[in-house]
Coordinates of C-alpha atoms in Angstrom, one line a residue:
Chain S
X749 CA 0.0 0.0 0.0
X750 CA 1.0 3.6 0.0
X751 CA 3.7 4.6 2.3
X752 CA 1.5 7.3 3.7
X753 CA -0.1 4.8 6.0
X754 CA 3.1 3.7 7.6
X755 CA 5.7 5.5 9.5
X756 CA 8.4 4.3 7.2
X757 CA 9.9 6.8 4.9
X758 CA 11.8 5.8 1.8
X759 CA 12.2 2.3 2.9
X760 CA 8.6 1.3 3.0
X761 CA 7.2 -0.8 0.1
X762 CA 5.2 1.3 -2.2
X763 CA 2.5 0.3 -4.6
X764 CA 4.6 0.9 -7.7
X765 CA 7.2 -1.5 -6.5
X766 CA 4.9 -4.4 -6.8
X767 CA 5.7 -6.7 -9.7
X768 CA 3.3 -5.7 -12.3
X769 CA 4.1 -8.5 -14.7
X770 CA 4.6 -7.4 -18.3
X771 CA 4.8 -3.7 -17.8
X772 CA 5.6 -2.2 -21.2
X773 CA 7.9 0.7 -21.5
X774 CA 6.7 3.9 -23.0
X775 CA 8.6 3.5 -26.1
X776 CA 7.6 0.0 -26.8
X777 CA 4.8 -0.3 -29.3
X778 CA 2.3 -3.0 -28.9
X779 CA 3.8 -6.1 -30.4
X780 CA 0.9 -8.3 -29.8
X781 CA -1.9 -8.5 -27.3
X782 CA -0.6 -9.9 -24.1
X783 CA -3.5 -11.2 -22.1
X784 CA -2.3 -10.1 -18.7
X785 CA -0.4 -7.1 -19.9
X786 CA -0.6 -4.7 -17.0
X787 CA -1.0 -1.2 -18.1
X788 CA 1.6 1.2 -16.9
X789 CA 2.0 4.9 -17.7
X790 CA 5.4 6.3 -17.3
X791 CA 5.6 9.9 -16.2
X792 CA 8.5 11.9 -15.0
X793 CA 7.2 11.4 -11.4
X794 CA 7.6 7.7 -11.7
X795 CA 11.0 7.7 -13.2
X796 CA 14.0 8.3 -11.1
X797 CA 17.8 8.1 -10.9
X798 CA 17.1 5.7 -8.0
X799 CA 16.3 2.1 -8.9
X800 CA 15.2 -0.7 -6.7
X801 CA 16.4 -4.2 -7.5
X802 CA 14.5 -7.1 -6.0
X803 CA 15.2 -10.8 -6.3
X804 CA 19.0 -10.6 -6.0
X805 CA 20.1 -14.0 -4.7
X806 CA 21.6 -13.8 -1.3
X807 CA 24.9 -15.2 -2.3
X808 CA 27.1 -12.2 -1.5
X809 CA 27.0 -10.9 -5.1
X810 CA 26.7 -7.2 -4.4
X811 CA 29.9 -6.4 -6.2
X812 CA 28.9 -8.4 -9.3
X813 CA 25.5 -6.8 -9.2
X814 CA 26.9 -3.3 -9.1
X815 CA 29.4 -4.0 -11.8
X816 CA 26.6 -5.3 -14.0
X817 CA 24.5 -2.1 -13.5
X818 CA 27.6 0.1 -13.9
X819 CA 27.7 -0.9 -17.5
X820 CA 24.7 1.4 -18.1
X821 CA 26.2 4.5 -16.5
X822 CA 28.0 6.0 -13.6
X823 CA 26.6 5.0 -10.2
X824 CA 26.6 7.5 -7.4
X825 CA 25.4 5.3 -4.6
X826 CA 24.4 1.8 -3.9
X827 CA 23.5 -0.3 -0.9
X828 CA 21.4 -3.2 0.3
X829 CA 18.0 -2.4 1.8
X830 CA 17.9 -4.8 4.7
X831 CA 14.6 -3.6 6.0
X832 CA 12.8 -4.0 2.7
X833 CA 10.6 -7.1 2.5
X834 CA 12.2 -9.7 0.3
X835 CA 11.5 -13.2 -0.8
X836 CA 13.4 -16.0 0.9
X837 CA 17.0 -16.2 -0.1
X838 CA 16.9 -12.9 -1.9
X839 CA 18.0 -9.4 -1.2
X840 CA 16.9 -6.0 -2.2
X841 CA 19.3 -3.3 -3.4
X842 CA 19.1 0.4 -4.2
X843 CA 21.2 1.9 -6.9
X844 CA 21.4 5.5 -7.6
X845 CA 22.6 6.5 -11.0
X846 CA 24.2 9.8 -11.9
X847 CA 21.8 10.3 -14.8
X848 CA 18.2 9.5 -15.1
X849 CA 18.8 8.3 -18.7
X850 CA 21.1 5.6 -17.4
X851 CA 18.7 4.5 -14.8
X852 CA 16.1 4.2 -17.5
X853 CA 18.2 2.0 -19.7
X854 CA 19.4 -0.1 -16.9
X855 CA 15.9 -0.7 -15.7
X856 CA 14.8 -1.6 -19.1
X857 CA 17.6 -4.0 -19.7
X858 CA 17.9 -5.6 -16.3
X859 CA 14.3 -6.0 -15.4
X860 CA 13.2 -9.6 -15.6
X861 CA 16.8 -10.7 -16.3
X862 CA 18.3 -13.7 -14.8
X863 CA 21.1 -13.0 -12.4
X864 CA 23.0 -15.9 -10.7
X865 CA 20.0 -18.0 -11.3
X866 CA 17.4 -15.6 -9.9
X867 CA 15.1 -13.4 -11.8
X868 CA 15.6 -9.7 -11.0
X869 CA 12.9 -7.3 -10.7
X870 CA 14.0 -3.7 -11.3
X871 CA 11.8 -0.6 -10.8
X872 CA 12.2 3.1 -10.2
X873 CA 12.3 4.3 -6.6
X874 CA 11.5 8.0 -6.7
X875 CA 10.5 8.0 -3.1
X876 CA 14.2 8.0 -2.2
X877 CA 14.7 11.4 -3.9
X878 CA 15.4 14.5 -1.9
X879 CA 13.3 17.6 -2.7
X880 CA 16.2 19.0 -4.6
X881 CA 16.7 15.9 -6.6
X882 CA 13.1 15.9 -7.6
X883 CA 13.3 19.5 -8.5
X884 CA 16.3 18.9 -10.7
X885 CA 14.5 16.0 -12.3
X886 CA 11.6 18.2 -13.3
X887 CA 13.9 20.9 -14.5
X888 CA 15.8 18.5 -16.7
X889 CA 12.5 17.3 -18.1
X890 CA 11.7 21.0 -18.9
X891 CA 14.9 21.5 -20.6
X892 CA 14.6 18.3 -22.6
X893 CA 11.2 19.3 -23.9
X894 CA 12.3 22.8 -24.7
X895 CA 15.2 21.4 -26.7
X896 CA 13.4 18.6 -28.4
X897 CA 10.6 20.9 -29.5
X898 CA 12.9 23.8 -30.4
X899 CA 11.0 26.0 -28.0
X900 CA 11.7 28.4 -25.3
X901 CA 8.9 28.4 -22.8
X902 CA 7.5 31.9 -23.1
X903 CA 6.9 31.9 -19.4
X904 CA 10.6 31.4 -18.7
X905 CA 11.8 34.2 -20.8
X906 CA 9.5 36.8 -19.4
X907 CA 10.6 38.7 -16.4
X908 CA 7.8 38.1 -14.0
X909 CA 7.8 40.3 -11.1
X910 CA 7.4 38.8 -7.7
X911 CA 8.1 35.2 -6.9
X912 CA 7.9 33.6 -10.2
X913 CA 11.2 32.0 -10.7
X914 CA 10.7 28.5 -11.9
X915 CA 14.1 27.1 -12.3
X916 CA 14.3 26.6 -15.9
X917 CA 15.0 30.2 -16.6
X918 CA 18.1 28.4 -17.7
X919 CA 16.2 27.3 -20.7
X920 CA 17.6 30.6 -22.0
X921 CA 20.9 29.1 -21.6
X922 CA 20.2 26.0 -23.5
X923 CA 22.4 27.1 -26.4
X924 CA 25.7 27.0 -24.6
X925 CA 24.6 23.7 -23.2
X926 CA 24.3 21.9 -26.4
X927 CA 27.2 23.4 -28.2
X928 CA 29.8 23.4 -25.5
X929 CA 32.7 21.4 -26.8
X930 CA 33.9 19.2 -24.0
X931 CA 30.6 18.6 -22.3
X932 CA 29.4 15.5 -24.0
X933 CA 26.1 16.5 -22.7
X934 CA 23.2 14.3 -23.0
X935 CA 19.8 15.9 -22.9
X936 CA 19.7 15.4 -19.2
X937 CA 23.0 16.9 -18.2
X938 CA 22.2 19.0 -15.2
X939 CA 25.5 20.8 -15.5
X940 CA 23.8 22.9 -18.1
X941 CA 21.8 24.7 -15.6
X942 CA 24.4 26.7 -14.0
X943 CA 25.0 30.2 -12.7
X944 CA 22.0 31.8 -14.2
X945 CA 22.4 35.5 -14.3
X946 CA 18.8 35.5 -13.4
X947 CA 19.8 37.4 -10.3
X948 CA 16.7 39.4 -10.5
X949 CA 14.6 36.5 -9.2
X950 CA 16.5 36.1 -6.0
X951 CA 15.7 39.5 -4.8
X952 CA 12.1 38.6 -4.5
X953 CA 12.9 35.5 -2.7
X954 CA 15.5 36.8 -0.3
X955 CA 12.9 37.9 2.1
X956 CA 10.8 34.9 1.6
X957 CA 13.4 32.3 2.3
X958 CA 13.1 32.5 6.0
X959 CA 9.4 31.9 5.9
X960 CA 9.7 29.0 3.5
X961 CA 12.3 27.3 5.5
X962 CA 9.8 27.0 8.3
X963 CA 7.4 25.1 6.1
X964 CA 9.4 22.2 5.0
X965 CA 12.9 21.6 6.0
X966 CA 14.5 21.1 2.6
X967 CA 16.0 17.7 2.3
X968 CA 19.1 19.1 1.1
X969 CA 21.5 16.4 0.2
X970 CA 24.8 18.2 -0.2
X971 CA 26.7 15.2 -1.0
X972 CA 25.4 14.1 -4.3
X973 CA 23.6 17.1 -5.7
X974 CA 25.5 18.0 -8.8
X975 CA 24.4 21.6 -8.8
X976 CA 23.1 23.3 -5.8
X977 CA 22.6 26.7 -7.0
X978 CA 18.9 26.7 -6.8
X979 CA 17.4 30.0 -5.9
X980 CA 14.8 29.1 -3.4
X981 CA 17.1 26.9 -1.4
X982 CA 20.2 28.9 -1.2
X983 CA 21.2 32.3 -0.3
X984 CA 24.0 32.2 -2.7
X985 CA 23.5 31.9 -6.4
X986 CA 26.7 30.3 -7.4
X987 CA 26.3 26.6 -8.1
X988 CA 28.6 24.4 -6.2
X989 CA 29.7 21.3 -8.0
X990 CA 30.7 18.5 -5.8
X991 CA 33.0 16.2 -7.6
X992 CA 33.2 12.8 -6.3
X993 CA 32.1 13.5 -2.8
X994 CA 29.8 10.6 -2.9
X995 CA 30.3 7.2 -1.3
X996 CA 30.9 4.7 -4.0
X997 CA 34.4 3.6 -4.9
X998 CA 36.2 5.7 -7.5
X999 CA 36.1 2.9 -10.0
X1000 CA 32.4 3.3 -10.3
X1001 CA 32.6 7.0 -10.6
X1002 CA 34.4 6.9 -13.9
X1003 CA 32.6 8.2 -16.9
X1004 CA 30.8 5.9 -19.2
X1005 CA 33.4 6.3 -21.9
X1006 CA 35.0 3.0 -21.4
X1007 CA 32.5 0.5 -20.2
X1008 CA 29.6 2.1 -22.1
X1009 CA 31.0 0.7 -25.3
X1010 CA 30.4 -2.8 -24.1
X1011 CA 27.0 -1.7 -22.7
X1012 CA 25.9 -0.1 -25.9
X1013 CA 26.7 -3.2 -28.0
X1014 CA 24.3 -5.1 -26.0
X1015 CA 21.4 -2.9 -26.8
X1016 CA 21.3 -2.6 -30.5
X1017 CA 23.7 -2.6 -33.4
X1018 CA 25.2 0.9 -33.8
X1019 CA 24.0 1.2 -37.3
X1020 CA 20.5 0.7 -36.2
X1021 CA 20.9 3.4 -33.7
X1022 CA 22.2 5.8 -36.2
X1023 CA 19.5 4.9 -38.7
X1024 CA 17.0 5.4 -36.0
X1025 CA 18.3 8.8 -35.2
X1026 CA 18.5 9.7 -38.9
X1027 CA 14.9 8.7 -39.3
X1028 CA 13.8 10.6 -36.2
X1029 CA 15.7 13.7 -37.5
X1030 CA 14.0 13.4 -40.8
X1031 CA 10.6 13.0 -39.2
X1032 CA 11.3 15.9 -36.9
X1033 CA 12.3 18.1 -39.9
X1034 CA 9.2 17.1 -41.7
X1035 CA 6.9 18.3 -39.0
X1036 CA 8.7 21.0 -37.2
X1037 CA 7.3 24.4 -37.6
X1038 CA 10.7 25.9 -37.9
X1039 CA 12.4 24.3 -40.8
X1040 CA 16.1 23.9 -40.3
X1041 CA 17.6 24.1 -43.7
X1042 CA 20.6 22.1 -44.2
X1043 CA 21.9 24.2 -47.0
X1044 CA 22.3 21.2 -49.3
X1045 CA 22.4 23.4 -52.3
X1046 CA 25.3 25.6 -51.2
X1047 CA 28.1 24.9 -53.6
X1048 CA 31.5 25.5 -52.4
X1049 CA 34.4 24.1 -54.4
X1050 CA 37.2 22.3 -52.8
X1051 CA 38.1 19.0 -51.3
X1052 CA 35.1 16.9 -50.4
X1053 CA 34.2 17.0 -46.7
X1054 CA 32.2 14.2 -45.3
X1055 CA 28.9 15.1 -43.9
X1056 CA 28.9 14.8 -40.2
X1057 CA 25.7 16.2 -38.8
X1058 CA 26.3 17.7 -35.4
X1059 CA 23.5 16.3 -33.5
X1060 CA 23.2 15.3 -30.0
X1061 CA 23.0 11.6 -30.1
X1062 CA 21.2 11.4 -26.9
X1063 CA 23.8 9.1 -25.6
X1064 CA 27.1 9.9 -24.0
X1065 CA 29.2 7.2 -25.6
X1066 CA 27.8 7.9 -29.0
X1067 CA 28.4 11.6 -28.5
X1068 CA 32.0 10.8 -27.4
X1069 CA 32.6 8.8 -30.5
X1070 CA 31.0 11.4 -32.7
X1071 CA 33.1 14.1 -31.2
X1072 CA 36.3 12.2 -31.6
X1073 CA 35.5 11.4 -35.2
X1074 CA 34.5 15.0 -35.8
X1075 CA 37.7 16.3 -34.3
X1076 CA 39.8 13.8 -36.2
X1077 CA 38.2 14.7 -39.5
X1078 CA 38.7 18.3 -38.8
X1079 CA 42.3 17.5 -38.1
X1080 CA 42.6 15.7 -41.4
X1081 CA 40.7 18.3 -43.3
X1082 CA 42.9 21.0 -42.0
X1083 CA 46.0 19.1 -43.0
X1084 CA 44.6 18.4 -46.4
X1085 CA 43.8 22.0 -47.1
X1086 CA 47.5 22.9 -46.9
X1087 CA 48.6 20.3 -49.4
X1088 CA 48.3 20.5 -53.2
X1089 CA 45.0 19.4 -54.5
X1090 CA 44.8 17.0 -57.4
X1091 CA 42.4 17.9 -60.1
X1092 CA 40.5 14.7 -60.0
X1093 CA 39.4 14.9 -56.5
X1094 CA 37.8 18.2 -56.7
X1095 CA 35.7 17.4 -59.7
X1096 CA 32.1 16.5 -60.0
X1097 CA 29.2 16.4 -57.6
X1098 CA 29.4 19.8 -56.2
X1099 CA 25.8 19.9 -55.3
X1100 CA 25.3 17.8 -52.2
X1101 CA 28.6 18.0 -50.4
X1102 CA 30.2 21.0 -49.0
X1103 CA 33.6 21.7 -50.3
X1104 CA 36.4 24.2 -49.6
X1105 CA 38.7 25.9 -52.0
X1106 CA 42.3 25.6 -51.0
Chain A
X799 CA 7.7 5.4 -41.3
X800 CA 5.9 8.5 -40.4
X801 CA 2.7 7.4 -42.0
X802 CA 3.0 4.0 -40.4
X803 CA 3.2 5.6 -37.0
X804 CA 0.3 8.0 -37.7
X805 CA -1.8 5.1 -38.9
X806 CA -1.0 3.1 -35.8
X807 CA -1.9 6.0 -33.5
X808 CA -5.0 6.6 -35.6
X809 CA -6.0 2.9 -35.1
X810 CA -5.5 3.2 -31.4
X811 CA -7.7 6.3 -31.2
X812 CA -10.3 4.8 -33.5
X813 CA -10.4 1.8 -31.3
X814 CA -11.0 3.9 -28.4
X815 CA -13.7 6.1 -29.9
X816 CA -15.6 3.1 -31.2
X817 CA -15.7 1.6 -27.8
X818 CA -17.6 4.7 -26.7
X819 CA -20.6 4.1 -28.9
X820 CA -23.7 1.9 -28.4
X821 CA -23.4 -1.6 -26.9
X822 CA -23.8 -3.7 -29.9
X823 CA -21.4 -1.8 -32.1
X824 CA -18.9 -1.6 -29.3
X825 CA -18.5 -5.3 -28.8
X826 CA -18.3 -6.0 -32.5
X827 CA -15.5 -3.7 -33.3
X828 CA -13.7 -4.7 -30.2
X829 CA -13.6 -8.3 -31.2
X830 CA -12.3 -7.3 -34.5
X831 CA -9.4 -5.2 -33.2
X832 CA -8.5 -7.9 -30.8
X833 CA -8.3 -10.7 -33.3
X834 CA -6.1 -8.6 -35.6
X835 CA -3.4 -8.0 -33.0
X836 CA -3.6 -11.1 -31.0
X837 CA -0.6 -13.4 -31.3
X838 CA -1.8 -15.9 -28.7
X839 CA -4.1 -18.7 -29.8
X840 CA -5.5 -19.4 -26.4
X841 CA -8.6 -17.6 -25.4
X842 CA -8.7 -15.1 -22.7
X843 CA -11.2 -12.7 -21.3
X844 CA -11.0 -9.1 -20.9
X845 CA -13.5 -6.4 -20.5
X846 CA -14.4 -3.3 -22.5
X847 CA -13.0 -1.2 -19.7
X848 CA -9.7 -3.0 -19.8
X849 CA -9.4 -2.4 -23.5
X850 CA -10.1 1.2 -23.0
X851 CA -7.5 1.4 -20.3
X852 CA -4.9 -0.3 -22.4
X853 CA -5.4 2.1 -25.3
X854 CA -5.3 5.1 -23.0
X855 CA -2.2 3.8 -21.4
X856 CA -0.5 3.5 -24.7
X857 CA -1.5 7.0 -25.7
X858 CA -0.3 8.4 -22.4
X859 CA 3.0 6.7 -22.9
X860 CA 3.3 8.1 -26.4
X861 CA 2.7 11.5 -24.9
X862 CA 6.1 11.2 -23.2
X863 CA 7.9 11.5 -26.4
X864 CA 8.0 14.9 -28.0
X865 CA 8.3 13.4 -31.5
X866 CA 4.7 12.3 -31.2
X867 CA 3.2 15.6 -30.2
X868 CA 2.3 16.7 -33.7
X869 CA 0.5 13.4 -34.3
X870 CA -1.3 13.4 -31.0
X871 CA -2.5 16.9 -31.6
X872 CA -3.8 15.9 -35.1
X873 CA -5.7 13.0 -33.5
X874 CA -7.1 15.3 -30.8
X875 CA -5.7 13.2 -28.1
X876 CA -5.3 16.2 -25.9
X877 CA -9.1 16.6 -25.8
X878 CA -9.4 12.9 -25.2
X879 CA -7.1 13.2 -22.1
X880 CA -9.1 16.1 -20.8
X881 CA -12.4 14.4 -21.3
X882 CA -11.2 11.3 -19.5
X883 CA -10.5 13.3 -16.4
X884 CA -14.1 13.3 -15.5
X885 CA -14.7 9.6 -16.0
X886 CA -15.8 7.4 -13.1
X887 CA -13.2 4.8 -13.9
X888 CA -10.3 5.7 -11.7
X889 CA -7.8 4.0 -13.9
X890 CA -8.8 6.0 -16.9
X891 CA -8.4 9.2 -14.9
X892 CA -5.0 8.1 -13.8
X893 CA -3.8 7.4 -17.3
X894 CA -5.3 10.5 -18.8
X895 CA -3.7 12.6 -16.0
X896 CA -0.4 10.9 -16.7
X897 CA -0.7 11.6 -20.4
X898 CA -1.3 15.3 -19.7
X899 CA 1.6 15.4 -17.3
X900 CA 3.8 13.9 -20.0
X901 CA 2.9 16.3 -22.8
X902 CA 2.0 19.6 -21.1
X903 CA 5.5 21.0 -21.1
X904 CA 5.4 21.5 -24.8
X905 CA 4.4 25.1 -25.5
X906 CA 1.7 24.4 -28.0
X907 CA 0.2 21.7 -25.9
X908 CA 0.3 23.9 -22.8
X909 CA -1.5 26.7 -24.6
X910 CA -4.1 24.3 -25.9
X911 CA -4.8 22.8 -22.5
X912 CA -5.0 26.3 -20.9
X913 CA -7.3 27.5 -23.7
X914 CA -9.5 24.5 -23.2
X915 CA -10.0 25.3 -19.5
X916 CA -8.0 22.3 -18.6
X917 CA -6.8 23.6 -15.3
X918 CA -10.1 23.1 -13.5
X919 CA -10.5 19.3 -14.0
X920 CA -6.8 18.9 -13.2
X921 CA -7.3 20.7 -9.9
X922 CA -10.2 18.4 -9.2
X923 CA -7.8 15.5 -9.6
X924 CA -6.0 16.7 -6.5
X925 CA -8.8 15.1 -4.5
X926 CA -8.5 11.7 -6.1
X927 CA -7.8 8.7 -3.9
X928 CA -5.4 7.5 -6.6
X929 CA -1.8 8.3 -5.7
X930 CA -0.5 8.5 -9.3
X931 CA -3.4 10.7 -10.3
X932 CA -2.7 13.2 -7.5
X933 CA 1.1 13.2 -8.2
X934 CA 0.6 13.7 -11.9
X935 CA -1.9 16.5 -11.2
X936 CA 0.6 18.3 -8.9
X937 CA 3.3 18.2 -11.5
X938 CA 1.0 19.1 -14.3
X939 CA -0.2 22.2 -12.4
X940 CA 3.4 23.2 -12.0
X941 CA 4.2 22.7 -15.6
X942 CA 1.1 24.6 -16.7
X943 CA 1.9 27.7 -14.5
X944 CA 2.5 30.7 -16.7
X945 CA 2.1 34.4 -15.8
X946 CA -1.4 34.3 -17.1
X947 CA -2.5 31.0 -15.6
X948 CA -0.8 31.2 -12.2
X949 CA -3.8 33.0 -10.7
X950 CA -5.7 29.8 -11.4
X951 CA -3.0 27.2 -10.8
X952 CA -2.0 28.7 -7.5
X953 CA -5.4 29.7 -6.3
X954 CA -5.8 29.6 -2.5
X955 CA -7.5 26.2 -2.2
X956 CA -4.7 24.8 -4.3
X957 CA -2.0 26.3 -2.2
X958 CA -3.8 25.1 0.9
X959 CA -4.0 21.6 -0.6
X960 CA -0.3 21.7 -1.3
X961 CA 0.5 22.7 2.2
X962 CA -1.2 19.6 3.5
X963 CA 0.5 17.4 0.8
X964 CA 3.9 18.8 1.8
X965 CA 3.3 17.2 5.2
X966 CA 2.4 13.8 3.8
X967 CA 4.5 10.8 4.7
X968 CA 4.4 9.9 1.0
X969 CA 7.8 11.3 -0.1
X970 CA 6.9 11.6 -3.7
X971 CA 3.9 13.7 -2.9
X972 CA 5.5 15.8 -0.2
X973 CA 8.5 16.5 -2.4
X974 CA 6.4 17.7 -5.3
X975 CA 4.2 19.8 -3.0
X976 CA 7.2 21.4 -1.4
X977 CA 8.5 22.3 -4.8
X978 CA 5.2 23.7 -5.7
X979 CA 5.1 25.9 -2.7
X980 CA 8.7 27.0 -2.8
X981 CA 9.0 27.6 -6.5
X982 CA 5.5 28.5 -7.8
X983 CA 3.9 30.3 -4.9
X984 CA 4.8 33.6 -3.3
X985 CA 5.5 33.7 0.5
X986 CA 2.3 35.8 1.0
X987 CA 0.3 33.2 -0.8
X988 CA 1.7 30.4 1.4
X989 CA 1.1 32.5 4.5
X990 CA -2.4 33.2 3.5
X991 CA -3.1 29.5 3.0
X992 CA -1.5 28.6 6.3
X993 CA -3.7 31.1 8.1
X994 CA -6.7 29.8 6.4
X995 CA -6.1 26.2 7.3
X996 CA -5.6 27.0 10.8
X997 CA -9.1 28.4 11.1
X998 CA -11.2 26.2 8.9
X999 CA -11.4 22.6 7.7
X1000 CA -12.3 23.6 4.2
X1001 CA -10.1 22.5 1.4
X1002 CA -9.2 19.6 -0.8
X1003 CA -8.9 16.4 1.2
X1004 CA -5.7 14.3 1.2
X1005 CA -5.8 11.2 -0.9
X1006 CA -7.0 8.2 0.9
X1007 CA -4.7 5.3 1.4

């Protein structure tokens, strides 16, 4: 039942933890009518960086379990939940991912999977979030929608007098987010929402803060909040990034760059991924109100440059690879431009590809 | 591919709408749509209500993905979600509310919902006994708050309700309510609601367990 009835906080079993049988993910189209397909609607409230894993065999395999899940992304925290009701000979674990996206994939892939002979049940555990974490989650969702739909929320851009200061005033700052070089930012990268020069908001809040703190003590988890510069909570506006203050061993804090390659291979062939993204892009272009022209007709003569669309691949490892390739090509192109060009290579087909004159 | 998806969504919505018509017709078309997608030979039973729920759940999940928004608007799914909020079937309300929560951040969708007076039925969902419905409603109200709409989304009864939610033992609910109060309400608003609740018992009740 709902945790509201019990005194237990985050540890108490909640209704949405119950094994719902074949609970389809939101992206999964109906493949066939499953008689007992339990309906499940995924909203941002249900999803979380925290995931609960039930059915782990009590064989002292925590290390292996965490390693398995770490394939899907950096893990911030993990521990066994001893108080949580578990079937005989099984244990329950809580894993907190650094990014919601990783938790989503991990859940999808690891749910109903056999692990040391036992079937795991993986679900989200949003009730473990702090207020700030929930807040950030909602903000990330805002940013994602704004970016995906090429919109700026009109509400965010307007200077509203008084208390209005929903956090994603940093939707204004989306641009630097997606183009910043080194940040292989996925859509959910909270580091985007940084020192917002929206200082104006805070003035209205400064007085209010004292009152508000009486209402609900903010569950302010300083340890693992990536960005803490949220107006309502702090007196200071500067975000403080806490690198690696969290508990898990350093080996798990490494970025996905290395292990993710293995993880991605499990999901889907890379070409399918790319094709899927291409298709989505084309679809998006077809229906978007603001047509982004790709200037295919621009004719520039010179050595043929390969087309590398600079899109956010929605995935950190793919973005890493894409950036590496892009940089490498840039390197090569730069070096080529200084050498003498042979007549043959600059001939023909000027229409589709961009070229440069040496 | 785009057409395929549109047709699929269309089929879903058609399935749904047809189940809303008279009894005889309803059953017929339902049987047809089931046999066309069933991959299991063994017979099973399900009800009309279950089929409706399944379709609505699918649509609500589609609403999570921005690439579907144009389709969903064309198929008037937003209206469908809003209509379902006043259904007796608690599950339908839950799914519809979830669907709205998923798609209301998009600017076009947001304006549409506000124009269609969607805030009122969403506020009513705050009194639901269904946890997911309430939680979705709180978030949706936050997402729908604009300079123009905030008078409605942060009306006194709503703020008072959020005050009580913020004290709930249900962490998800209390977190969201706290964010609502801290980020979307002004201190005077919160103060006013606090004073009100001290003196009267009027307000939106907490969801039952």
